[in-house]
Coordinates of C-alpha atoms in Angstrom, one line a residue:
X1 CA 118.8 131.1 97.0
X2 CA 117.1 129.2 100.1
X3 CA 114.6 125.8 99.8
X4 CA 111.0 126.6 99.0
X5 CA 108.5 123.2 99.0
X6 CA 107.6 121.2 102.0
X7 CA 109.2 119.3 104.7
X8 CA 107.2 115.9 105.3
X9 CA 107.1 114.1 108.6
X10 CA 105.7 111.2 109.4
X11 CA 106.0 107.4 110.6
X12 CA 106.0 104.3 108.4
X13 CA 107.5 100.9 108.3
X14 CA 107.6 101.9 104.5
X15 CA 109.5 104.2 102.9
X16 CA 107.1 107.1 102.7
X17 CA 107.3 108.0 99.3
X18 CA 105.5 104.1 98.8
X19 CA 102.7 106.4 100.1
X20 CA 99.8 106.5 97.6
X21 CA 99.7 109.8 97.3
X22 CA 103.1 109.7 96.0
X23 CA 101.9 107.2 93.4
X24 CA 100.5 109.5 90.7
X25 CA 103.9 111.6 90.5
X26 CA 105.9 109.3 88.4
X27 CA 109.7 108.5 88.6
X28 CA 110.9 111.8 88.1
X29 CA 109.7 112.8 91.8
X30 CA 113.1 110.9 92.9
X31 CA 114.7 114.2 91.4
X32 CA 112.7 116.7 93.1
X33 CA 112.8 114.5 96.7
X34 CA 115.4 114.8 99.5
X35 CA 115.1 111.8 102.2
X36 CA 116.5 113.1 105.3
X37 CA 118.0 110.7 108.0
X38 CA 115.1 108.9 109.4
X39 CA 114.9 109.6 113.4
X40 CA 114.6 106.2 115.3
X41 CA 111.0 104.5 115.3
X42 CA 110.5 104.3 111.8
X43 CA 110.3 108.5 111.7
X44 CA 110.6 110.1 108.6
X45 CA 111.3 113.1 106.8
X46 CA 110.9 114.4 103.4
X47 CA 111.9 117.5 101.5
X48 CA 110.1 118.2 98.4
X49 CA 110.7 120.4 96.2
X50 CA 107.8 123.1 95.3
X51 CA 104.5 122.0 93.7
X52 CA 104.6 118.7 94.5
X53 CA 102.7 118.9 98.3
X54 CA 98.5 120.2 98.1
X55 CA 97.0 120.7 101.5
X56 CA 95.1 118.1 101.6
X57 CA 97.9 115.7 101.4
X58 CA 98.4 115.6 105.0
X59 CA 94.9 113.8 106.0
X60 CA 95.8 111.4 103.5
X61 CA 99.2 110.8 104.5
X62 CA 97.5 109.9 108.3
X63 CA 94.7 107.8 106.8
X64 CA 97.6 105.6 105.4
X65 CA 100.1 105.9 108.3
X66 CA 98.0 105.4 110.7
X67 CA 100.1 107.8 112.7
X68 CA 100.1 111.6 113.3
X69 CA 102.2 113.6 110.9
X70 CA 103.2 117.1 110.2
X71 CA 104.2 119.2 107.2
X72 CA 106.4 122.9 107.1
X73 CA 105.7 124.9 104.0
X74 CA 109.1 126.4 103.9
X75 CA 109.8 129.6 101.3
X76 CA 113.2 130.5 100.7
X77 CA 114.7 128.9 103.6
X78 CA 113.5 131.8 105.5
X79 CA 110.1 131.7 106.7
X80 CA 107.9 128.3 107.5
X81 CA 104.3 127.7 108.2
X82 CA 104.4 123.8 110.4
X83 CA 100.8 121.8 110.2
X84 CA 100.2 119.0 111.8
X85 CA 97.3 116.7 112.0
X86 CA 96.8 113.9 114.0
X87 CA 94.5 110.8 113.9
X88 CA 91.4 112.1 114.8
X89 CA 91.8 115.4 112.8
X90 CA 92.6 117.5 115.4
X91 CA 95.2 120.3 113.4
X92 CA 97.5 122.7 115.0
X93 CA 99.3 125.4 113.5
X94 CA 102.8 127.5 114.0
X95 CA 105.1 129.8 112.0
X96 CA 108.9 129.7 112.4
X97 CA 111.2 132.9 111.9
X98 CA 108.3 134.9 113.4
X99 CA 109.8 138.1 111.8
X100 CA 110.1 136.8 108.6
X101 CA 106.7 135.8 108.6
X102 CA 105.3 139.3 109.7
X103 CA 107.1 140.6 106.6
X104 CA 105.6 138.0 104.6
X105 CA 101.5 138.4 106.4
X106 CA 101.5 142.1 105.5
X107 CA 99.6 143.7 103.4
X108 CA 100.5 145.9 101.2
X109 CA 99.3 149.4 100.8
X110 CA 96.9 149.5 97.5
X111 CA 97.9 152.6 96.4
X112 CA 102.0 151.8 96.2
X113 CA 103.8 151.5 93.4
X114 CA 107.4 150.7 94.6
X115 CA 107.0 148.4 97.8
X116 CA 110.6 148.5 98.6
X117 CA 110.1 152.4 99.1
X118 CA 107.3 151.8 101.3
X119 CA 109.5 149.1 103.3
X120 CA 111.6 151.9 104.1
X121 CA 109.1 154.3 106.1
X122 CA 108.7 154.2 109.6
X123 CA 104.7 152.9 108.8
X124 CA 106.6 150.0 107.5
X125 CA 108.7 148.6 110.5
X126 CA 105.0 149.9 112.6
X127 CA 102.7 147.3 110.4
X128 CA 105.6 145.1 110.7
X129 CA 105.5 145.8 114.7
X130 CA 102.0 144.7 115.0
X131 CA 101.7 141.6 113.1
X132 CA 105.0 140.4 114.8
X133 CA 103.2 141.2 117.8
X134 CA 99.8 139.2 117.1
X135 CA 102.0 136.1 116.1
X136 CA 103.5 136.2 119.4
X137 CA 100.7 136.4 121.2
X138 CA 99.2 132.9 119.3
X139 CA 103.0 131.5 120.8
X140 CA 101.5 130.0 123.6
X141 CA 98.5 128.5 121.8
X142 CA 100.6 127.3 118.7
X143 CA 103.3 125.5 121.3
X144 CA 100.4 123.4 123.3
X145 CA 99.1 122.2 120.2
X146 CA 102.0 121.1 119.2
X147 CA 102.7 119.2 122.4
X148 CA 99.3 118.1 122.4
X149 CA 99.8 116.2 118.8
X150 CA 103.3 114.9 119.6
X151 CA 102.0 113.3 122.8
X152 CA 99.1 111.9 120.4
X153 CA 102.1 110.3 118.2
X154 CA 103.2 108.0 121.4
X155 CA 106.4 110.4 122.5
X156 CA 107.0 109.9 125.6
X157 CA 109.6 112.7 126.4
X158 CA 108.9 115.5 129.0
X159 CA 108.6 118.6 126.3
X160 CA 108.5 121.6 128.1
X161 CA 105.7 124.1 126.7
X162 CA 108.4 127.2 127.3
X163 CA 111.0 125.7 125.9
X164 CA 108.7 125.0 123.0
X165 CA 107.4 128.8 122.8
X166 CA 111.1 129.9 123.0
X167 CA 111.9 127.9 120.0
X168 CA 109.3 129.1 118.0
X169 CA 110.3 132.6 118.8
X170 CA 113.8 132.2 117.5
X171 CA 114.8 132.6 114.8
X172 CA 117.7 130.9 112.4
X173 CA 119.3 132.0 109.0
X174 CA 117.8 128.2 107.6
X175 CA 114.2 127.9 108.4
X176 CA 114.7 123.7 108.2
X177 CA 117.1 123.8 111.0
X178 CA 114.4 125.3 113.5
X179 CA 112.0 122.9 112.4
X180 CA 114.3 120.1 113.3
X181 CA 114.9 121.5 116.4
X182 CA 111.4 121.7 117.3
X183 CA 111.0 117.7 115.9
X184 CA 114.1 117.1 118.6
X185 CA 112.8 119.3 121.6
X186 CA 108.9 117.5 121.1
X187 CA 110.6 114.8 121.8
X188 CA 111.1 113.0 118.7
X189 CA 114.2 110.9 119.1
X190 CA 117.2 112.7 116.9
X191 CA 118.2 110.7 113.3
X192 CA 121.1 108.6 113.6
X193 CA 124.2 109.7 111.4
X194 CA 125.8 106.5 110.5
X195 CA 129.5 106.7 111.4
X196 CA 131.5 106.8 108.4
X197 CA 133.5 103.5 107.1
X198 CA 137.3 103.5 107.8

C-alpha cells in the first residue's frame, strides 16, 4: 500500500506547519504529518496524509510565505498531479508517472460492468495509447512552467527544460521520489542528511 495525501513545498523561516492554515487542524495533525529534511534556504517539505490539504490551500500558503510554493497530490505512491503557484498567481501544472496517470484520466466505458475485463481488451491499452499520448504532448508546456515558477522562487541554477521534460516522462515505482528529483533538477538545493553521531 503506497502514500496517498499531498506533498507540501514551500519556504519559511518558520516551521510550516505554524502556517495558519494549519491552525484549525488541532494537535492530532502531528500524527498524520511527515516533515521531510528541509533543503538549504529555509525550504520545506511536508507529507500529509489524505484529507488534510483543499485546493485552495496553496494561495494561502503563498499569501503567508511570501514565497512561491508547490503541492503533489500523490495516490498510492503511484501517480502525482504537482501544482505550483507563485506570487502573483501565475499556476503551472504536471503529472508524474505519465502512464499511471493515463490509466487513472480514462474514462470508463458506461455500459461495463467488470472494468478489469475491459482493461484487458485491446480498446483498453488503445484509450490508454491516446491519453498517454496527449499528456506527453502538454510535456513541454508543463516543464517551462515549471522552470518559469522556480526561477520566480529566486533559484538560481541553470535547469535545463529537456532535462526537465525527461524527468517528467519517467517514471519510478515511488511517485515521491520523482517529485524530489524534479525539486533537485529545478534547482532547489538537495536536503542535508545530518551525519550520524559516533
Amino acid at each position: 500500500m503506497g502514500f496517498s495525501g499531498h506533498l507540501v513545498f514551500a519556504r519559511s523561516e518558520r516551521p510550516l506547519l505554524e502556517a495558519p492554515l494549519f491552525g484549525s487542524t488541532g494537535p492530532e495533525l502531528r500524527d498524520d504529518v511527515h516533515e521531510w529534511q528541509p533543503r538549504p534556504g529555509g525550504w520545506q517539505t511536508l507529507q500529509l496524509e489524505q484529507g488534510i490539504w483543499e485546493d485552495e490551500h496553496l494561495s494561502t500558503l503563498v499569501d503567508w510565505t511570501g514565497v512561491p510554493a508547490c503541492v503533489a497530490d500523490v495516490s498510492d505512491s503511484s501517480v502525482a498531479l504537482v501544482t505550483g503557484l507563485d506570487t502573483i498567481g501565475h499556476r503551472w501544472q504536471a503529472w508524474l508517472n505519465l502512464d499511471n496517470a493515463a490509466a487513472l484520466l480514462v474514462e470508463e466505458p458506461e455500459d461495463m460492468d467488470d472494468v478489469s475485463l475491459w482493461m484487458a481488451t485491446p480498446e483498453f491499452e488503445e484509450v490508454i495509447g491516446r491519453k498517454r499520448a496527449e499528456l506527453d504532448a502538454e510535456v513541454p508546456a508543463d516543464a517551462e512552467g515549471a522552470l518559469i515558477w522556480a526561477s520566480a522562487a529566486g533559484v538560481q541554477a541553470a535547469a535545463q527544460q529537456p532535462r526537465i521534460e525527461e524527468l517528467l516522462r519517467a517514471q519510478e515505482t515511488f511517485v515521491e521520489e520523482l517529485f524530489d528529483a524534479l525539486l533537485d533538477e529545478l534547482g532547489f538545493s538537495e536536503a542535508v542528511h545530518s551525519a550520524p553521531q559516533p
